[in-house]
Short mmCIF file of C-alpha atoms in Angstrom, two decimals:
data_model
loop_
_atom_site.label_atom_id
_atom_site.label_comp_id
_atom_site.label_asym_id
_atom_site.label_seq_id
_atom_site.Cartn_x
_atom_site.Cartn_y
_atom_site.Cartn_z
CA UNK A 1 -32.23 107.22 -68.36
CA UNK A 2 -34.52 110.98 -69.09
CA UNK A 3 -37.24 109.90 -67.49
CA UNK A 4 -35.03 107.76 -64.29
CA UNK A 5 -33.85 110.80 -63.23
CA UNK A 6 -37.00 112.41 -62.50
CA UNK A 7 -38.63 109.57 -61.06
CA UNK A 8 -36.68 107.91 -58.57
CA UNK A 9 -37.60 111.22 -57.34
CA UNK A 10 -39.60 108.99 -55.62
CA UNK A 11 -37.27 107.47 -53.31
CA UNK A 12 -34.97 109.87 -52.20
CA UNK A 13 -32.06 109.13 -49.65
CA UNK A 14 -33.58 110.49 -46.29
CA UNK A 15 -30.78 113.98 -47.35
CA UNK A 16 -33.02 114.87 -50.72
CA UNK A 17 -37.01 114.84 -49.35
CA UNK A 18 -36.03 118.24 -47.85
CA UNK A 19 -34.92 119.26 -51.46
CA UNK A 20 -38.37 117.62 -52.72
CA UNK A 21 -40.32 120.05 -49.83
CA UNK A 22 -38.59 122.82 -51.14
CA UNK A 23 -39.16 122.13 -55.11
CA UNK A 24 -43.52 121.65 -53.81
CA UNK A 25 -43.21 124.74 -52.30
CA UNK A 26 -42.30 126.73 -55.64
CA UNK A 27 -44.73 124.56 -56.69
CA UNK A 28 -47.29 125.91 -55.14
CA UNK A 29 -46.24 129.91 -55.34
CA UNK A 30 -45.91 129.49 -59.05
CA UNK A 31 -49.67 129.96 -59.01
CA UNK A 32 -50.01 126.14 -60.43
CA UNK A 33 -53.17 124.08 -59.13
CA UNK A 34 -53.59 121.85 -56.54
CA UNK A 35 -54.37 119.58 -58.74
CA UNK A 36 -51.16 119.86 -60.81
CA UNK A 37 -49.05 119.71 -58.56
CA UNK A 38 -51.08 117.10 -56.59
CA UNK A 39 -51.04 114.85 -60.40
CA UNK A 40 -47.04 116.00 -60.21
CA UNK A 41 -46.29 113.38 -57.73
CA UNK A 42 -49.25 110.32 -59.45
CA UNK A 43 -48.06 109.37 -62.70
CA UNK A 44 -45.76 109.87 -65.65
CA UNK A 45 -45.37 111.11 -69.49
CA UNK A 46 -44.88 108.03 -71.98
CA UNK A 47 -42.03 109.18 -73.47
CA UNK A 48 -43.29 107.85 -76.67
CA UNK A 49 -45.74 111.32 -75.84
CA UNK A 50 -42.89 113.72 -75.89
CA UNK A 51 -42.65 114.04 -79.51
CA UNK A 52 -46.18 114.86 -79.65
CA UNK A 53 -46.08 117.62 -77.38
CA UNK A 54 -44.43 119.94 -78.38
CA UNK A 55 -45.93 123.25 -78.86
CA UNK A 56 -47.26 123.14 -75.43
CA UNK A 57 -43.97 122.48 -74.62
CA UNK A 58 -42.50 126.66 -76.18
CA UNK A 59 -45.56 127.97 -74.33
CA UNK A 60 -44.23 126.63 -71.25
CA UNK A 61 -41.47 128.97 -71.98
CA UNK A 62 -39.15 125.77 -72.34
CA UNK A 63 -37.12 125.99 -75.57
CA UNK A 64 -36.99 121.87 -76.45
CA UNK A 65 -39.78 118.88 -75.25
CA UNK A 66 -36.77 117.68 -72.39
CA UNK A 67 -38.52 115.31 -69.95
CA UNK A 68 -36.11 116.53 -67.29
CA UNK A 69 -36.88 120.46 -67.28
CA UNK A 70 -40.41 119.19 -65.68
CA UNK A 71 -42.07 117.22 -63.50
CA UNK A 72 -44.07 113.77 -64.24
CA UNK A 73 -47.58 115.63 -65.47
CA UNK A 74 -50.38 114.00 -68.26
CA UNK A 75 -50.36 115.72 -71.51
CA UNK A 76 -54.06 116.88 -70.09
CA UNK A 77 -52.57 118.92 -67.28
CA UNK A 78 -49.24 120.52 -69.24
CA UNK A 79 -52.08 121.46 -71.61
CA UNK A 80 -54.33 122.95 -69.18
CA UNK A 81 -50.92 124.68 -68.26
CA UNK A 82 -49.91 125.72 -71.48
CA UNK A 83 -52.86 127.43 -73.16
CA UNK A 84 -54.65 128.83 -69.25
CA UNK A 85 -52.24 130.53 -66.92
CA UNK A 86 -50.72 133.64 -67.81
CA UNK A 87 -47.32 134.43 -68.81
CA UNK A 88 -45.65 134.32 -65.44
CA UNK A 89 -47.05 131.74 -64.28
CA UNK A 90 -45.80 129.64 -66.93
CA UNK A 91 -41.99 131.23 -66.44
CA UNK A 92 -42.13 130.71 -63.08
CA UNK A 93 -43.77 126.69 -63.76
CA UNK A 94 -40.71 126.05 -66.81
CA UNK A 95 -38.56 127.35 -63.34
CA UNK A 96 -40.05 125.39 -60.13
CA UNK A 97 -39.58 122.59 -63.15
CA UNK A 98 -36.22 123.13 -63.58
CA UNK A 99 -36.02 123.70 -59.47
CA UNK A 100 -37.28 119.30 -58.81
CA UNK A 101 -35.37 117.66 -61.86
CA UNK A 102 -32.28 118.89 -60.10
CA UNK A 103 -33.68 118.14 -56.65
CA UNK A 104 -34.08 114.94 -58.01
CA UNK A 105 -31.18 114.33 -60.30
CA UNK A 106 -28.94 114.82 -57.01
CA UNK A 107 -30.89 111.60 -55.58
CA UNK A 108 -29.69 109.65 -57.77
CA UNK A 109 -27.94 106.71 -56.59
CA UNK A 110 -28.76 104.12 -60.60
CA UNK A 111 -29.41 105.41 -64.16
CA UNK A 112 -30.29 102.91 -67.50
CA UNK A 113 -30.33 103.45 -70.37
CA UNK A 114 -32.02 101.71 -73.27
CA UNK A 115 -30.09 101.72 -76.26
CA UNK A 116 -26.69 102.84 -77.14
CA UNK A 117 -28.20 105.14 -78.68
CA UNK A 118 -29.38 106.67 -75.44
CA UNK A 119 -26.31 106.64 -74.47
CA UNK A 120 -25.48 108.45 -76.21
CA UNK A 121 -28.18 111.34 -76.86
CA UNK A 122 -28.45 111.48 -72.61
CA UNK A 123 -24.82 111.59 -72.19
CA UNK A 124 -24.65 114.80 -74.10
CA UNK A 125 -27.79 116.38 -72.05
CA UNK A 126 -25.71 115.16 -69.27
CA UNK A 127 -22.04 117.80 -70.41
CA UNK A 128 -24.21 120.11 -71.22
CA UNK A 129 -26.56 120.74 -68.63
CA UNK A 130 -25.78 121.97 -65.28
CA UNK A 131 -27.15 119.96 -63.25
CA UNK A 132 -24.97 118.01 -64.27
CA UNK A 133 -22.67 118.78 -61.26
CA UNK A 134 -25.14 117.26 -58.94
CA UNK A 135 -24.34 113.91 -60.20
CA UNK A 136 -21.47 113.93 -60.58
CA UNK A 137 -20.32 115.40 -57.99
CA UNK A 138 -21.73 112.08 -55.13
CA UNK A 139 -21.47 110.07 -58.62
CA UNK A 140 -23.19 106.52 -59.79
CA UNK A 141 -22.98 103.21 -58.12
CA UNK A 142 -25.11 101.61 -60.37
CA UNK A 143 -25.85 101.46 -64.40
CA UNK A 144 -28.47 99.35 -66.09
CA UNK A 145 -28.10 98.86 -70.26
CA UNK A 146 -31.24 98.20 -71.37
CA UNK A 147 -31.67 97.29 -74.94
CA UNK A 148 -34.18 99.35 -76.96
CA UNK A 149 -36.83 97.57 -79.44
CA UNK A 150 -34.43 97.34 -82.18
CA UNK A 151 -33.15 93.28 -82.91
CA UNK A 152 -29.71 93.85 -83.08
CA UNK A 153 -29.57 96.55 -80.91
CA UNK A 154 -26.30 96.57 -79.20
CA UNK A 155 -23.10 99.02 -77.42
CA UNK A 156 -20.45 98.83 -78.64
CA UNK A 157 -16.60 99.77 -77.73
CA UNK A 158 -17.22 103.31 -78.65
CA UNK A 159 -20.19 103.07 -76.55
CA UNK A 160 -18.25 102.63 -73.33
CA UNK A 161 -15.81 104.80 -74.56
CA UNK A 162 -18.56 108.37 -73.61
CA UNK A 163 -19.24 107.76 -70.76
CA UNK A 164 -17.61 110.52 -68.17
CA UNK A 165 -14.80 109.94 -65.92
CA UNK A 166 -16.21 110.39 -62.95
CA UNK A 167 -19.31 108.03 -64.32
CA UNK A 168 -16.55 105.25 -64.77
CA UNK A 169 -14.60 106.04 -61.08
CA UNK A 170 -18.25 105.91 -59.21
CA UNK A 171 -19.60 102.76 -60.28
CA UNK A 172 -19.26 99.73 -58.18
CA UNK A 173 -22.18 98.40 -60.10
CA UNK A 174 -23.75 97.27 -63.89
CA UNK A 175 -26.05 95.35 -65.08
CA UNK A 176 -26.55 93.89 -68.98
CA UNK A 177 -29.56 93.36 -69.98
CA UNK A 178 -28.66 94.05 -73.09
CA UNK A 179 -26.15 92.68 -76.64
CA UNK A 180 -22.70 93.71 -75.65
CA UNK A 181 -19.77 93.65 -78.67
CA UNK A 182 -16.83 91.68 -77.54
CA UNK A 183 -14.31 95.05 -77.25
CA UNK A 184 -17.01 96.56 -75.61
CA UNK A 185 -17.13 93.83 -73.01
CA UNK A 186 -13.24 94.12 -72.50
CA UNK A 187 -13.05 97.65 -71.70
CA UNK A 188 -16.55 97.63 -69.38
CA UNK A 189 -13.65 95.73 -67.29
CA UNK A 190 -11.36 98.27 -66.76
CA UNK A 191 -13.94 100.62 -64.73
CA UNK A 192 -12.16 101.10 -61.60
CA UNK A 193 -13.89 100.12 -58.74
CA UNK A 194 -16.45 98.50 -61.02
CA UNK A 195 -17.28 95.72 -58.28
CA UNK A 196 -20.59 92.67 -59.36
CA UNK A 197 -21.11 92.36 -63.03
CA UNK A 198 -24.06 91.03 -63.24
CA UNK A 199 -25.35 89.45 -66.94
CA UNK A 200 -29.11 89.64 -67.48
CA UNK A 201 -29.84 89.93 -70.79
CA UNK A 202 -31.56 85.73 -70.10
CA UNK A 203 -33.41 86.50 -72.98
CA UNK A 204 -31.62 87.84 -76.06
CA UNK A 205 -29.00 86.85 -77.61
CA UNK A 206 -26.68 84.09 -76.94
CA UNK A 207 -22.98 84.89 -75.28
CA UNK A 208 -21.65 81.86 -77.13
CA UNK A 209 -20.01 84.71 -79.45
CA UNK A 210 -18.68 86.77 -76.48
CA UNK A 211 -17.25 83.85 -74.79
CA UNK A 212 -13.57 84.72 -74.01
CA UNK A 213 -14.67 88.36 -72.84
CA UNK A 214 -17.10 87.96 -70.88
CA UNK A 215 -15.92 88.27 -66.77
CA UNK A 216 -15.26 84.33 -65.50
CA UNK A 217 -17.82 84.87 -62.56
CA UNK A 218 -20.27 84.54 -63.94
CA UNK A 219 -23.25 81.89 -61.96
CA UNK A 220 -25.59 82.04 -65.15
CA UNK A 221 -25.46 82.81 -68.80
CA UNK A 222 -27.78 82.56 -72.00
CA UNK A 223 -26.42 80.21 -75.16
CA UNK A 224 -27.09 78.89 -77.97
CA UNK A 225 -27.08 74.83 -78.32
CA UNK A 226 -25.38 72.42 -79.51
CA UNK A 227 -22.11 74.40 -79.28
CA UNK A 228 -19.78 74.31 -81.60
CA UNK A 229 -15.67 72.64 -79.21
CA UNK A 230 -14.02 76.15 -79.56
CA UNK A 231 -17.11 77.84 -76.55
CA UNK A 232 -16.72 74.15 -75.24
CA UNK A 233 -12.75 74.53 -74.09
CA UNK A 234 -14.16 78.51 -73.85
CA UNK A 235 -16.18 77.31 -71.02
CA UNK A 236 -14.10 76.20 -68.45
CA UNK A 237 -13.11 78.90 -67.04
CA UNK A 238 -16.53 80.08 -65.60
CA UNK A 239 -15.72 78.01 -62.35
CA UNK A 240 -19.35 79.81 -60.45
CA UNK A 241 -21.79 79.04 -63.36
CA UNK A 242 -24.79 77.31 -62.09
CA UNK A 243 -27.74 78.15 -64.59
CA UNK A 244 -27.44 77.62 -68.17
CA UNK A 245 -30.87 79.71 -70.28
CA UNK A 246 -30.66 76.99 -73.70
CA UNK A 247 -31.63 78.14 -77.45
CA UNK A 248 -31.46 74.68 -79.04
CA UNK A 249 -30.50 75.58 -82.61
CA UNK A 250 -32.98 74.83 -85.65
CA UNK A 251 -32.95 70.77 -86.86
CA UNK A 252 -31.68 70.02 -82.97
CA UNK A 253 -34.27 68.32 -79.84
CA UNK A 254 -34.16 68.54 -76.56
CA UNK A 255 -32.79 65.00 -76.27
CA UNK A 256 -29.46 66.67 -77.89
CA UNK A 257 -29.10 68.90 -75.36
CA UNK A 258 -30.00 67.68 -72.32
CA UNK A 259 -26.95 65.03 -72.97
CA UNK A 260 -24.69 67.76 -72.95
CA UNK A 261 -25.47 68.02 -69.12
CA UNK A 262 -24.51 64.92 -67.41
CA UNK A 263 -20.95 63.63 -69.57
CA UNK A 264 -18.53 62.74 -67.24
CA UNK A 265 -16.01 64.95 -69.26
CA UNK A 266 -16.17 67.02 -71.94
CA UNK A 267 -14.89 65.86 -76.30
CA UNK A 268 -10.62 67.15 -74.79
CA UNK A 269 -11.22 64.81 -71.58
CA UNK A 270 -11.33 67.61 -69.72
CA UNK A 271 -14.09 67.61 -66.30
CA UNK A 272 -17.75 68.72 -68.28
CA UNK A 273 -17.78 72.04 -66.28
CA UNK A 274 -21.53 71.53 -67.13
CA UNK A 275 -22.16 68.47 -64.81
CA UNK A 276 -22.80 70.76 -61.61
CA UNK A 277 -24.90 73.50 -63.75
CA UNK A 278 -28.79 73.40 -64.03
CA UNK A 279 -30.80 74.22 -67.18
CA UNK A 280 -33.20 77.31 -65.99
CA UNK A 281 -34.90 78.54 -69.32
CA UNK A 282 -35.51 76.68 -72.46
CA UNK A 283 -35.70 77.69 -76.28
CA UNK A 284 -36.25 76.67 -79.15
CA UNK A 285 -34.69 78.99 -81.15
CA UNK A 286 -37.14 79.10 -85.62
CA UNK A 287 -37.16 81.40 -87.98
CA UNK A 288 -40.18 83.89 -87.74
CA UNK A 289 -39.63 84.55 -91.58
CA UNK A 290 -39.13 81.48 -93.01
CA UNK A 291 -40.78 78.27 -94.84
CA UNK A 292 -44.06 77.20 -92.41
CA UNK A 293 -41.55 74.25 -90.72
CA UNK A 294 -39.17 76.56 -90.35
CA UNK A 295 -41.71 79.00 -87.45
CA UNK A 296 -42.45 75.66 -85.39
CA UNK A 297 -40.03 75.05 -82.71
CA UNK A 298 -38.44 70.94 -82.62
CA UNK A 299 -40.19 69.70 -79.87
CA UNK A 300 -42.21 66.87 -79.54
CA UNK A 301 -44.66 66.10 -76.66
CA UNK A 302 -42.39 62.96 -75.90
CA UNK A 303 -40.03 65.03 -75.41
CA UNK A 304 -41.69 66.81 -71.97
CA UNK A 305 -40.73 63.92 -69.97
CA UNK A 306 -36.67 64.81 -70.63
CA UNK A 307 -37.37 68.02 -69.59
CA UNK A 308 -35.53 69.71 -66.15
CA UNK A 309 -36.26 68.94 -63.20
CA UNK A 310 -35.67 72.69 -62.21
CA UNK A 311 -36.95 74.45 -64.90
CA UNK A 312 -37.40 77.46 -64.66
CA UNK A 313 -39.02 78.83 -68.11
CA UNK A 314 -39.31 77.33 -71.33
CA UNK A 315 -40.79 78.86 -75.01
CA UNK A 316 -42.37 76.73 -78.08
CA UNK A 317 -43.34 78.10 -80.96
CA UNK A 318 -46.00 76.47 -83.63
CA UNK A 319 -46.25 74.00 -80.99
CA UNK A 320 -49.63 73.04 -79.55
CA UNK A 321 -49.27 70.44 -76.31
CA UNK A 322 -52.50 68.31 -75.95
CA UNK A 323 -54.18 68.79 -71.28
CA UNK A 324 -52.07 65.37 -71.05
CA UNK A 325 -49.03 67.29 -71.71
CA UNK A 326 -49.71 70.55 -69.40
CA UNK A 327 -50.20 67.80 -67.34
CA UNK A 328 -47.51 67.10 -66.78
CA UNK A 329 -45.91 70.51 -67.25
CA UNK A 330 -47.28 71.02 -63.90
CA UNK A 331 -44.26 68.92 -62.27
CA UNK A 332 -42.08 70.66 -63.56
CA UNK A 333 -41.31 74.02 -61.26
CA UNK A 334 -41.65 76.74 -64.72
CA UNK A 335 -41.99 80.28 -63.29
CA UNK A 336 -42.36 81.18 -67.17
CA UNK A 337 -44.56 79.75 -70.44
CA UNK A 338 -44.10 81.71 -73.56
CA UNK A 339 -46.46 79.23 -76.62
CA UNK A 340 -46.54 81.86 -79.55
CA UNK A 341 -48.86 80.29 -82.56
CA UNK A 342 -50.07 78.23 -80.75
CA UNK A 343 -53.17 77.94 -81.93
CA UNK A 344 -55.45 75.46 -80.53
CA UNK A 345 -54.46 77.30 -76.79
CA UNK A 346 -58.16 78.80 -76.46
CA UNK A 347 -60.37 77.58 -74.37
CA UNK A 348 -59.70 74.21 -72.19
CA UNK A 349 -56.00 74.09 -72.74
CA UNK A 350 -55.55 77.66 -71.56
CA UNK A 351 -57.23 76.98 -68.38
CA UNK A 352 -55.40 73.40 -67.89
CA UNK A 353 -52.60 75.67 -68.13
CA UNK A 354 -53.65 77.92 -65.78
CA UNK A 355 -53.66 75.42 -62.95
CA UNK A 356 -50.26 75.31 -63.21
CA UNK A 357 -49.03 75.64 -59.62
CA UNK A 358 -45.90 78.45 -60.49
CA UNK A 359 -46.33 79.64 -62.87
CA UNK A 360 -46.21 83.80 -62.98
CA UNK A 361 -45.32 84.94 -66.39
CA UNK A 362 -47.27 83.66 -69.26
CA UNK A 363 -46.75 84.90 -73.47
CA UNK A 364 -49.01 84.05 -76.04
CA UNK A 365 -48.14 85.84 -79.20
CA UNK A 366 -51.27 85.36 -82.14
CA UNK A 367 -52.79 82.43 -81.13
CA UNK A 368 -56.12 83.80 -82.16
CA UNK A 369 -56.65 84.15 -78.20
CA UNK A 370 -60.67 85.36 -77.70
CA UNK A 371 -62.12 88.02 -74.37
CA UNK A 372 -62.43 84.45 -72.84
CA UNK A 373 -59.38 83.31 -72.59
CA UNK A 374 -58.30 86.55 -71.50
CA UNK A 375 -61.18 86.70 -68.51
CA UNK A 376 -59.89 83.18 -67.68
CA UNK A 377 -56.49 85.15 -67.41
CA UNK A 378 -57.90 87.56 -65.34
CA UNK A 379 -58.82 85.70 -62.82
CA UNK A 380 -55.05 84.19 -62.14
CA UNK A 381 -53.87 84.92 -58.50
CA UNK A 382 -50.64 84.08 -59.38
CA UNK A 383 -49.97 85.15 -62.55
CA UNK A 384 -48.05 88.48 -61.82
CA UNK A 385 -46.57 89.55 -66.17
CA UNK A 386 -49.47 88.96 -69.16
CA UNK A 387 -47.47 88.95 -72.55
CA UNK A 388 -50.08 88.24 -75.56
CA UNK A 389 -49.57 91.15 -78.35
CA UNK A 390 -51.33 90.37 -81.58
CA UNK A 391 -54.33 88.46 -80.55
CA UNK A 392 -56.97 90.25 -82.02
CA UNK A 393 -60.37 89.19 -80.46
CA UNK A 394 -59.94 89.63 -77.01
CA UNK A 395 -61.29 93.11 -77.55
CA UNK A 396 -62.03 95.20 -74.91
CA UNK A 397 -63.66 93.34 -72.65
CA UNK A 398 -60.87 91.25 -72.04
CA UNK A 399 -58.79 93.58 -72.19
CA UNK A 400 -60.90 95.35 -68.82
CA UNK A 401 -61.09 92.35 -67.50
CA UNK A 402 -56.76 91.95 -67.50
CA UNK A 403 -56.51 95.19 -66.38
CA UNK A 404 -58.83 95.22 -63.88
CA UNK A 405 -56.44 92.26 -61.94
CA UNK A 406 -54.25 93.61 -59.45
CA UNK A 407 -51.26 90.92 -59.02
CA UNK A 408 -51.11 91.87 -63.39
CA UNK A 409 -48.14 94.46 -63.39
CA UNK A 410 -46.41 93.74 -66.21
CA UNK A 411 -48.92 93.32 -69.19
CA UNK A 412 -48.97 93.25 -72.51
CA UNK A 413 -51.48 94.15 -75.31
CA UNK A 414 -50.29 94.98 -77.83
CA UNK A 415 -52.60 94.56 -81.59
CA UNK A 416 -55.65 92.90 -79.47
CA UNK A 417 -58.28 94.62 -80.40
CA UNK A 418 -58.57 97.30 -78.13
CA UNK A 419 -60.68 100.61 -79.43
CA UNK A 420 -59.48 103.30 -80.15
CA UNK A 421 -61.34 104.75 -77.25
CA UNK A 422 -59.67 102.31 -73.84
CA UNK A 423 -56.20 102.84 -76.28
CA UNK A 424 -56.79 106.76 -75.56
CA UNK A 425 -57.87 106.13 -71.63
CA UNK A 426 -54.91 104.00 -70.78
CA UNK A 427 -52.22 105.90 -72.38
CA UNK A 428 -54.53 108.51 -70.37
CA UNK A 429 -54.99 106.61 -66.96
CA UNK A 430 -52.44 103.62 -66.51
CA UNK A 431 -53.43 101.37 -63.78
CA UNK A 432 -51.50 103.08 -60.51
CA UNK A 433 -50.79 99.05 -60.94
CA UNK A 434 -49.67 98.62 -64.02
CA UNK A 435 -46.18 98.81 -64.45
CA UNK A 436 -44.75 98.97 -67.52
CA UNK A 437 -47.99 98.57 -70.36
CA UNK A 438 -47.71 97.70 -74.09
CA UNK A 439 -50.19 98.90 -76.14
CA UNK A 440 -50.49 100.55 -79.80
CA UNK A 441 -53.16 102.94 -81.04
#
């Protein structure tokens, strides 16, 4: 969230533009080289680098490594400022940096919290910091609750109760991309001026256990199926439900799920609320830490014909589909395919998959993909999101090919065999067209 305060500065409303111009003049008056001023508008400092540069912050006259005190600058330039400029210039830099942050924060209309810890930490800083006056005066219209990297991450009632009154009262829309406890959902519905709650965590934890607490006007839900009777009863109140993202529970086949959508009535004799909905996403739940048999999706090639006709995403693990099955997938309007531990995907099968006419997102975790496979993926002009972690044979040549594709805006190349030199280069100079990149040094 702290990063977003400055990150939104380039999207400010017209009434904030003059303030940002004044801030740029302050930076220039502080005798900082023009390259620094230009860099402030171009590139952001990765969040994970904050802990590594605390000594730089101290030398800049800043007590703690708080990103809202700085324009977005690469670490190299911060080091140059801290190490080469005189004390007066460093003090001027600290002052003008705060003014830059003030201008940015006064124009923010939307904030994002990345997990409950970030929410608590960020709100504490806002409460203590004088710049919160700008935010509390104009309020916020939109809030996004993202998940952090923890598999058990969720927001509870205490997290939402910590949101200050001025923020609760000004919010008109909340986008939920992380699990909330039942009590947290109940608290969210008490925000006085909230007009829209968008439920957007389609790939996270299914909503079965909080169905009775969710707003009834949701058009999209993520459900674990087949479901027990109590969840069917709770589902009946979602009159505007149009799409379902389904996680097929272990031990069940696709037919067990699809049959539930074709029934006219449920077990209670009531009209089936799923009759007019579409299955937009299918993932087959597996146990990645269990025996080999539990790491493989309970999906077989003869299930291909039963795939919903309007399916947008398909996630399988341990399954290597044949060329014939991949050809059949072309008739399904998939936008996202995730084939993890698909050890036969490399080579010709991947090429068949890449011919899919509507595919925009491709994920393949630990599938023994090679440099040539990455280069084949990089040749696609349809893909915008590519995630290939733990394919160690891709190497520098494959990574450079992926980065060179200007259409790919989201990329995961963690543990893909990249050299330290290449990864350090990416850490300092992220390509302009890449909105999000993940790798490990």
